[in-house]
C-alpha atoms as a PDB file:
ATOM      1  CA  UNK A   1     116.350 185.494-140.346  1.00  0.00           C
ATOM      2  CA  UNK A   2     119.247 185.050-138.410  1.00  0.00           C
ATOM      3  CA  UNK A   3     122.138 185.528-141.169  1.00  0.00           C
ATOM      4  CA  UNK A   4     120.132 188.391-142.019  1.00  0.00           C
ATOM      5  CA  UNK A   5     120.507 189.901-138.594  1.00  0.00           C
ATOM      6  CA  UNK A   6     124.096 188.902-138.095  1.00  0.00           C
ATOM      7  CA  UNK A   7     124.736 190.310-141.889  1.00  0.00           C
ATOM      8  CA  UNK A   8     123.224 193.783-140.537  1.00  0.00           C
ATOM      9  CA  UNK A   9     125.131 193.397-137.571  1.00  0.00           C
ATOM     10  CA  UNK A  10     128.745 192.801-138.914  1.00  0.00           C
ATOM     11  CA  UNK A  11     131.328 195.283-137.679  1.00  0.00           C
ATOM     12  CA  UNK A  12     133.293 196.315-140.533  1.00  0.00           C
ATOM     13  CA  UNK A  13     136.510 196.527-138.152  1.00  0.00           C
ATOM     14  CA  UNK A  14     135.158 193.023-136.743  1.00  0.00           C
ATOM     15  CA  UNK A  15     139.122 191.255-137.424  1.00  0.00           C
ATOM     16  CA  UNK A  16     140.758 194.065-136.119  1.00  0.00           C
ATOM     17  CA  UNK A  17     140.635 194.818-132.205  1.00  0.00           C
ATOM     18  CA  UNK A  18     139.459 197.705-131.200  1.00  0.00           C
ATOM     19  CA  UNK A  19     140.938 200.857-129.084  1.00  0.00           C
ATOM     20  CA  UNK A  20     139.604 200.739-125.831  1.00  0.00           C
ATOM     21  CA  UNK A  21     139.957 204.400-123.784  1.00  0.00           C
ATOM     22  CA  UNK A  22     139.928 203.459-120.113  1.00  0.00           C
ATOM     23  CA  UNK A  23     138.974 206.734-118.936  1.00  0.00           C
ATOM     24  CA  UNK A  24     135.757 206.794-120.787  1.00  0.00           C
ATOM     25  CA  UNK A  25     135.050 203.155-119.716  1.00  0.00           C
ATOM     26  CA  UNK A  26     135.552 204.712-116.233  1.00  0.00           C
ATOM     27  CA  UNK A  27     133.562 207.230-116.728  1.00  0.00           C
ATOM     28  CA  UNK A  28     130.455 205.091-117.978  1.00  0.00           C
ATOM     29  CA  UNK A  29     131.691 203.077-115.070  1.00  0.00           C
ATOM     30  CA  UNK A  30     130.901 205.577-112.542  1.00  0.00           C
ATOM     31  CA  UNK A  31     127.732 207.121-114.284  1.00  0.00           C
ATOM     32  CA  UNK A  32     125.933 203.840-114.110  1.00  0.00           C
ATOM     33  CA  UNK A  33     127.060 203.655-110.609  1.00  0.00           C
ATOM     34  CA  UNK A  34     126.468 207.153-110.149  1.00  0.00           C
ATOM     35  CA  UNK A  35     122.622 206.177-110.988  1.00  0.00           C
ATOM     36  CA  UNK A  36     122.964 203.032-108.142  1.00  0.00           C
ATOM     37  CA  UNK A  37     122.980 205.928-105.256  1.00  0.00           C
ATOM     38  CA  UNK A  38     120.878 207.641-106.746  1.00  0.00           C
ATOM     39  CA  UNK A  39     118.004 205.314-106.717  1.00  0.00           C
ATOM     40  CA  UNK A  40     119.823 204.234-103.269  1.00  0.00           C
ATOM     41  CA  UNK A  41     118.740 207.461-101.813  1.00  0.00           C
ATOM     42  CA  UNK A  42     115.402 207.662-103.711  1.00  0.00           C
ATOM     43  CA  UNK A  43     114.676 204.792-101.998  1.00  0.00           C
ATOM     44  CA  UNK A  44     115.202 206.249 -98.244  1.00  0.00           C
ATOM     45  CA  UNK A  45     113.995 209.397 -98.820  1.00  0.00           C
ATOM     46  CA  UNK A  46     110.904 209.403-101.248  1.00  0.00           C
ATOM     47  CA  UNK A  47     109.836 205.349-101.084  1.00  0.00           C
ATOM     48  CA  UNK A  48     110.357 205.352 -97.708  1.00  0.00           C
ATOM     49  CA  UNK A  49     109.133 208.775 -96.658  1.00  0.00           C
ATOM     50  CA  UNK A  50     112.214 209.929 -94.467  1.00  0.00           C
ATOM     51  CA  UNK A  51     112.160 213.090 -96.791  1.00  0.00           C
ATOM     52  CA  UNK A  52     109.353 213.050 -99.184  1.00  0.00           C
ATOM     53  CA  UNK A  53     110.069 216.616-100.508  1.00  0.00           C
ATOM     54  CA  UNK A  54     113.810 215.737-101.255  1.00  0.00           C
ATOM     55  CA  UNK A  55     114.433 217.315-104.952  1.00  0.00           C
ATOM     56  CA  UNK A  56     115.643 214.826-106.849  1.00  0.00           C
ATOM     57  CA  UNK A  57     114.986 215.707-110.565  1.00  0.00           C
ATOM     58  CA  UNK A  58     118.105 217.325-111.091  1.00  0.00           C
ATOM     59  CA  UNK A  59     120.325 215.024-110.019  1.00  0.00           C
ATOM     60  CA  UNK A  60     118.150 212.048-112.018  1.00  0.00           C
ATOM     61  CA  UNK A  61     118.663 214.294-115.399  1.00  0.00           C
ATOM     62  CA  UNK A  62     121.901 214.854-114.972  1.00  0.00           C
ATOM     63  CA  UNK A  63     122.791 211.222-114.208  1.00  0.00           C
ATOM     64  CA  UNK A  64     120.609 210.105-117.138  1.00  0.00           C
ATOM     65  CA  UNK A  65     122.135 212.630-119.626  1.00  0.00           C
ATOM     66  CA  UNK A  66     125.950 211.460-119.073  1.00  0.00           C
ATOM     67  CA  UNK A  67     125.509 208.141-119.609  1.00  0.00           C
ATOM     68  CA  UNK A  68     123.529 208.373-122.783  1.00  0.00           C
ATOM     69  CA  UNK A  69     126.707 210.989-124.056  1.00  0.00           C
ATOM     70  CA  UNK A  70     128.913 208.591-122.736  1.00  0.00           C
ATOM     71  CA  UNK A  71     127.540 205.644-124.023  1.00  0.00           C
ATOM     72  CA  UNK A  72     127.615 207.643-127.608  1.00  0.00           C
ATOM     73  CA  UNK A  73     131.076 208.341-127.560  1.00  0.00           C
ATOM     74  CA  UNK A  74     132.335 204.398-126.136  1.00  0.00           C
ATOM     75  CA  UNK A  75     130.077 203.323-128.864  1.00  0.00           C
ATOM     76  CA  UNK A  76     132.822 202.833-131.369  1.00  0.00           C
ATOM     77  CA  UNK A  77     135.130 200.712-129.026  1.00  0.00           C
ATOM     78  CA  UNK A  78     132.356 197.982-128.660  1.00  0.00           C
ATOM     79  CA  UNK A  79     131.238 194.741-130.881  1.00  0.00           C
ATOM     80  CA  UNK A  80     128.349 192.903-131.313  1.00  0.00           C
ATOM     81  CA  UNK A  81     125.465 195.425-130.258  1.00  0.00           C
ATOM     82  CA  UNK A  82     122.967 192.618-131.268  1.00  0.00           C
ATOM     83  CA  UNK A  83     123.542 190.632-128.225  1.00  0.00           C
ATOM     84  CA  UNK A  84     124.665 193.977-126.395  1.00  0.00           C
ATOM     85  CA  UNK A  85     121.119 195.587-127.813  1.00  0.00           C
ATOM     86  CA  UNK A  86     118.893 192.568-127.085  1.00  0.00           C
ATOM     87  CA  UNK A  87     120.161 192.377-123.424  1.00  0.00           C
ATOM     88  CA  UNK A  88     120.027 195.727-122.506  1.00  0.00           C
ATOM     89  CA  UNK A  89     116.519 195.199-123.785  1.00  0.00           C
ATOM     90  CA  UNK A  90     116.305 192.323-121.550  1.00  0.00           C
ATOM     91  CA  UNK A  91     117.360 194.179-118.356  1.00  0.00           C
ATOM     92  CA  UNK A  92     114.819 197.063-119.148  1.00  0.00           C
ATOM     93  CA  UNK A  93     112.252 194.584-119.332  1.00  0.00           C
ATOM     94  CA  UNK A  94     113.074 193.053-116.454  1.00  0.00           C
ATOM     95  CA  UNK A  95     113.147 196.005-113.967  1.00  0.00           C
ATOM     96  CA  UNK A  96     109.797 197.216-115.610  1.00  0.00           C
ATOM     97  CA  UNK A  97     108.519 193.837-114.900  1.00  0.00           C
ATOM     98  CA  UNK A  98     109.802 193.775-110.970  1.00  0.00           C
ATOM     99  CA  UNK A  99     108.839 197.626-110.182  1.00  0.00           C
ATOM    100  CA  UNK A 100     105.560 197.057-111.729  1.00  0.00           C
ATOM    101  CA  UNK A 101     105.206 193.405-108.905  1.00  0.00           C
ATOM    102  CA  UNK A 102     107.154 194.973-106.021  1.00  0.00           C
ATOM    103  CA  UNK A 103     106.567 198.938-106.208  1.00  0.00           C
ATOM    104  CA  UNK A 104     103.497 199.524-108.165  1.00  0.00           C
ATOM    105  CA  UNK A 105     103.399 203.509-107.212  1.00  0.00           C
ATOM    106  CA  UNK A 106     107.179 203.745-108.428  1.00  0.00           C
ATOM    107  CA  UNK A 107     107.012 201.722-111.619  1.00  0.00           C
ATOM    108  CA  UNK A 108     109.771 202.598-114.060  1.00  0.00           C
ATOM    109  CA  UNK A 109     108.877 202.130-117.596  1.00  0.00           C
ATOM    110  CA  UNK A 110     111.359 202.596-120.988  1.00  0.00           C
ATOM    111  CA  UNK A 111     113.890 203.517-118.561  1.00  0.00           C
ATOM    112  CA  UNK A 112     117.308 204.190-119.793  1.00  0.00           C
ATOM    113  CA  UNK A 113     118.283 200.699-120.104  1.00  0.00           C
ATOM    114  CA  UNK A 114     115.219 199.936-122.825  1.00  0.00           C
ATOM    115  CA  UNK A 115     116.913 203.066-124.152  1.00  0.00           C
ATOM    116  CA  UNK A 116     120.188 201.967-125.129  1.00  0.00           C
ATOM    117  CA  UNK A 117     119.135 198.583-125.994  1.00  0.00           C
ATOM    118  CA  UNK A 118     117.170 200.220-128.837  1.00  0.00           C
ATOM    119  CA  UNK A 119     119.836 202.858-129.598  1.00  0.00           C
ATOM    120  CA  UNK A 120     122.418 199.853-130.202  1.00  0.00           C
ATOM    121  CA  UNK A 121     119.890 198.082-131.755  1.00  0.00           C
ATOM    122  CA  UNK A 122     119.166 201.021-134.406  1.00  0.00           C
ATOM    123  CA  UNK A 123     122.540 202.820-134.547  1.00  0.00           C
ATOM    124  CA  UNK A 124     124.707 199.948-135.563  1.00  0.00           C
ATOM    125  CA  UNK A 125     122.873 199.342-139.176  1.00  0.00           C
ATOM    126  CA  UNK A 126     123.421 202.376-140.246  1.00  0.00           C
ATOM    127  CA  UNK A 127     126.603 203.526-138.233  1.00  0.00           C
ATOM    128  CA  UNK A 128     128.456 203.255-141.422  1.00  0.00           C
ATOM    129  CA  UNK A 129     126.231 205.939-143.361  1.00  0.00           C
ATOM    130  CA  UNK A 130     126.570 208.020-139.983  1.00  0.00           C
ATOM    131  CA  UNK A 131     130.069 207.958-139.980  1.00  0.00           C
ATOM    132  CA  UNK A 132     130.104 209.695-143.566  1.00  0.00           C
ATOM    133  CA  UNK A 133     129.203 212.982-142.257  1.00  0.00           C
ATOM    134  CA  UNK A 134     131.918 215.217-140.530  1.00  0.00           C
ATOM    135  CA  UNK A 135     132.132 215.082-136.542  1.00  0.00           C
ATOM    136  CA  UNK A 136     131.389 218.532-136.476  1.00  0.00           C
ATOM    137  CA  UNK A 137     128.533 218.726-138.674  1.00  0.00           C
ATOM    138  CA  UNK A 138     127.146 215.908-137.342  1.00  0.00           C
ATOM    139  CA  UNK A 139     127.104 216.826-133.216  1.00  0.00           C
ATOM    140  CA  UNK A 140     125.666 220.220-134.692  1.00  0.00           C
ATOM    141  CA  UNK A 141     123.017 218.553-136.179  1.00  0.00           C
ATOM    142  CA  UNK A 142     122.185 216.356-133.553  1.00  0.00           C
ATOM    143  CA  UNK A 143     122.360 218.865-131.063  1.00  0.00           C
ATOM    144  CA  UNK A 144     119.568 221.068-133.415  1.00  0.00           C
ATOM    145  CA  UNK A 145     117.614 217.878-133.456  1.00  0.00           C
ATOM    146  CA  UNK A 146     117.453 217.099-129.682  1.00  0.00           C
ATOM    147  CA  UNK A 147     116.682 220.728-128.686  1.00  0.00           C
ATOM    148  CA  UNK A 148     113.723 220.636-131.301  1.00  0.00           C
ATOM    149  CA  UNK A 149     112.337 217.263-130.141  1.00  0.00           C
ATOM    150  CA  UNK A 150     113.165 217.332-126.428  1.00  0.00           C
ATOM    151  CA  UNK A 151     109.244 218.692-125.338  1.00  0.00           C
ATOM    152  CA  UNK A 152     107.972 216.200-127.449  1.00  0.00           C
ATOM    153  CA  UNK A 153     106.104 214.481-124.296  1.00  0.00           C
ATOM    154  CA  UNK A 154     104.343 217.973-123.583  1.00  0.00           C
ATOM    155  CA  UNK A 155     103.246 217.830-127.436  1.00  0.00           C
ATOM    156  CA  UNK A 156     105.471 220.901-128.640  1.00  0.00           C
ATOM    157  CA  UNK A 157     108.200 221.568-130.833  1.00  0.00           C
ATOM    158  CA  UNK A 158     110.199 224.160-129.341  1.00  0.00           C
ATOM    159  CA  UNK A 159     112.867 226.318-130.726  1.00  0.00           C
ATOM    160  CA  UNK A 160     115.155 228.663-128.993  1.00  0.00           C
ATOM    161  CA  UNK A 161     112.380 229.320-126.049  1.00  0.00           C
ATOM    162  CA  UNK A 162     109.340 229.551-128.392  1.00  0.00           C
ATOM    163  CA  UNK A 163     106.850 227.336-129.705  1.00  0.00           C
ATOM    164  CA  UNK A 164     106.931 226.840-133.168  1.00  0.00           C
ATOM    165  CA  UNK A 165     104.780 223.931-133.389  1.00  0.00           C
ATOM    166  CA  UNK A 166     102.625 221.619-132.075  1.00  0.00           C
ATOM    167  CA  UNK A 167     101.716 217.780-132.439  1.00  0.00           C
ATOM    168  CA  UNK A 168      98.332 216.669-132.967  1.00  0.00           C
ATOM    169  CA  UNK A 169      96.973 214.469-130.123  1.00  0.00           C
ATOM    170  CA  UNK A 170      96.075 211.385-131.978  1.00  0.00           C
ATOM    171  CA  UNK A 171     100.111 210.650-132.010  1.00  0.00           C
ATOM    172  CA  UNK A 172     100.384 210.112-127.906  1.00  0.00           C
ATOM    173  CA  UNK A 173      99.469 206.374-126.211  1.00  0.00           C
ATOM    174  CA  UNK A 174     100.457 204.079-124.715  1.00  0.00           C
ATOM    175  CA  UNK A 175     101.395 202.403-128.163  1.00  0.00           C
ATOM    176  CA  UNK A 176     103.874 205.554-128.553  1.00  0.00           C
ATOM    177  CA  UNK A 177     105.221 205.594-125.233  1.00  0.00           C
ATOM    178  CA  UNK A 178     108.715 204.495-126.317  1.00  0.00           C
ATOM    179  CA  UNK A 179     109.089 206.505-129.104  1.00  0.00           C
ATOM    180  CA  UNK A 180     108.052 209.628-126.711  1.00  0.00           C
ATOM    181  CA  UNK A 181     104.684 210.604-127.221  1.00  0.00           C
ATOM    182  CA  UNK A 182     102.942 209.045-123.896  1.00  0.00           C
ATOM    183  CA  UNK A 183      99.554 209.166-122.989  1.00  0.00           C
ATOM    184  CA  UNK A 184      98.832 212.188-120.744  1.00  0.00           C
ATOM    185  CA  UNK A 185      98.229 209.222-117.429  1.00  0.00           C
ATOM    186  CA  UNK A 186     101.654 208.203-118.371  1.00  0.00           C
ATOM    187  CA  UNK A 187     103.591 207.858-115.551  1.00  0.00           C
ATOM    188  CA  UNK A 188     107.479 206.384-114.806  1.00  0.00           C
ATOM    189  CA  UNK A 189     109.934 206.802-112.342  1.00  0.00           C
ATOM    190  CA  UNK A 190     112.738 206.722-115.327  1.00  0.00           C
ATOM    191  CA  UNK A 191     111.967 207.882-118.411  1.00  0.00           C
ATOM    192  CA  UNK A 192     114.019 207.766-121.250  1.00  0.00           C
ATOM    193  CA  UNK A 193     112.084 207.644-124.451  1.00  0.00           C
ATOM    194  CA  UNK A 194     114.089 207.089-127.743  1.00  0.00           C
ATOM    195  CA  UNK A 195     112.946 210.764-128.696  1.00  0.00           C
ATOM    196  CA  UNK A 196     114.803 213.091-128.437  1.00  0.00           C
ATOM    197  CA  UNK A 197     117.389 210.911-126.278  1.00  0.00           C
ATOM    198  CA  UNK A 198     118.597 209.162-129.766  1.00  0.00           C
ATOM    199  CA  UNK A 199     120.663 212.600-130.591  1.00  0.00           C
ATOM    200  CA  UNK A 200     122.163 213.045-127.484  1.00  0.00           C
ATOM    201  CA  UNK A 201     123.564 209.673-127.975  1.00  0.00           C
ATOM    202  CA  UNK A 202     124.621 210.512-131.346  1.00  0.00           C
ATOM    203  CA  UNK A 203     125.842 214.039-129.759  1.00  0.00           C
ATOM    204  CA  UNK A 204     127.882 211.603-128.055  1.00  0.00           C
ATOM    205  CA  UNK A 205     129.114 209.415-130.655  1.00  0.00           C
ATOM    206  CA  UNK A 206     129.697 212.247-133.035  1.00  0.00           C
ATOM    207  CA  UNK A 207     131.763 214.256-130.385  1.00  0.00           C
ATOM    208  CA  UNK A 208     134.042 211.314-130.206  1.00  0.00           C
ATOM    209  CA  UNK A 209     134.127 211.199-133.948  1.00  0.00           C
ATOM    210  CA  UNK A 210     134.920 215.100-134.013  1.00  0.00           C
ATOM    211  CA  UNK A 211     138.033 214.252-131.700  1.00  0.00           C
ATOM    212  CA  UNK A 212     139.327 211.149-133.829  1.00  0.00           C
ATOM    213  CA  UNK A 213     139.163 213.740-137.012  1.00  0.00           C
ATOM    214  CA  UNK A 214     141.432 216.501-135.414  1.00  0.00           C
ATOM    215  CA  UNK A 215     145.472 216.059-134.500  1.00  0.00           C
ATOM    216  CA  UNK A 216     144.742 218.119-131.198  1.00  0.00           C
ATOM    217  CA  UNK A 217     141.513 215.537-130.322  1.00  0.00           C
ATOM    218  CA  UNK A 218     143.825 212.319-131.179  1.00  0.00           C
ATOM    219  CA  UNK A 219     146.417 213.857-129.111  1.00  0.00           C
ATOM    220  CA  UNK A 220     143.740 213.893-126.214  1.00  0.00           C
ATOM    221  CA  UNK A 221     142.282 210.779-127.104  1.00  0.00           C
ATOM    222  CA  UNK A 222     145.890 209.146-126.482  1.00  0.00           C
ATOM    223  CA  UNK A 223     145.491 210.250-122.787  1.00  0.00           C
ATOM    224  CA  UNK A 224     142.196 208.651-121.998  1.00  0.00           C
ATOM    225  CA  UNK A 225     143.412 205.263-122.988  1.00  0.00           C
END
């Protein structure tokens, strides 16, 4: 079990070292610490009550959305996404585990830590086959793809602002919560279910492919590491 793991693991560019881009690792730098104050201020205002109204969700989305793009488009630079996946898994786990102990009424389940553990986890495999479609056709159709899938918890398929489908109820649990089909007493802090959040990571990764296909994007690239 274990070669076969490390055989579906192996990075094809595993002897050769990697281009790092600083500015991207600073950027994923400051959106995970970006995400630190957040919960910092959730904390004073909401947990503790100074300012229980305080409108938070915007901020929380925003936060959320830039590191899964960012994390997409660093995703090349990196190695070894087994033991990257399985302790990002291990983290997610853990905070689940110690808001469900300490703050019961702010529990935070598949938060986006679970998230990217399972997006390294199921990416790598097949980044190969990814990698054989064109940057741009590939952000376009992950871009379709998250827009499509991204009311999936409110069991719709939108498109363009109208409903052109709906999912039948016998899809949402708790048994589905990670995929993103929760129970309708589902309830989490964080949120980040691997639908549709799986193509905005590969928005991200495919943007990043897009600029390493095009002189004018390499020429860019040069400048961010």
């Amino acid at each position: 079990m274990e070669k076969l793991l490390a055989k579906m693991y192996e990075q094809s560019e595993s002897k050769a070292e990697k281009k790092q881009y600083r500015v991207l690792n600073a950027l994923k730098a400051a959106a995970f610490l970006n995400l630190a104050v957040f919960y910092f201020l959730y904390n004073i205002n909401v947990a503790q009550g100074t300012n229980p109204a305080w409108d938070y969700a915007w901020w929380q989305r925003l936060t959320l959305w830039s590191i899964v793009v960012l994390c997409g488009m660093t995703f090349s630079q990196g190695s070894n996404y087994l033991k990257w996946g399985l302790g990002l898994l291990g983290v997610g786990t853990a905070i689940s585990l110690c808001t469900y102990i300490f703050t019961p009424q702010h529990p935070i389940y598949f938060g986006i830590f679970t998230f990217l553990g399972l997006a390294y986890l199921v990416v790598q495999p097949i980044h190969w086959w990814l990698q054989k479609s064109p940057g741009s056709c590939g952000w376009l159709l992950s871009a379709i793809a998250y827009d499509l899938t991204r009311h999936l918890t409110d069991g719709v398929i939108i498109w363009q602002g109208k409903i052109i489908g709906h999912l039948p109820s016998f899809l949402y649990g708790d048994w589905n919560v990670w995929l993103g089909l929760p129970s309708a007493d589902f309830v989490s802090l964080e949120y980040v279910p691997f639908l549709p959040n799986i193509f905005l990571f590969l928005c991200g990764l495919y943007l990043f492919q897009f600029m390493s296909e095009h002189e004018k994007g390499q020429a860019y690239l040069k400048k961010l590491s």
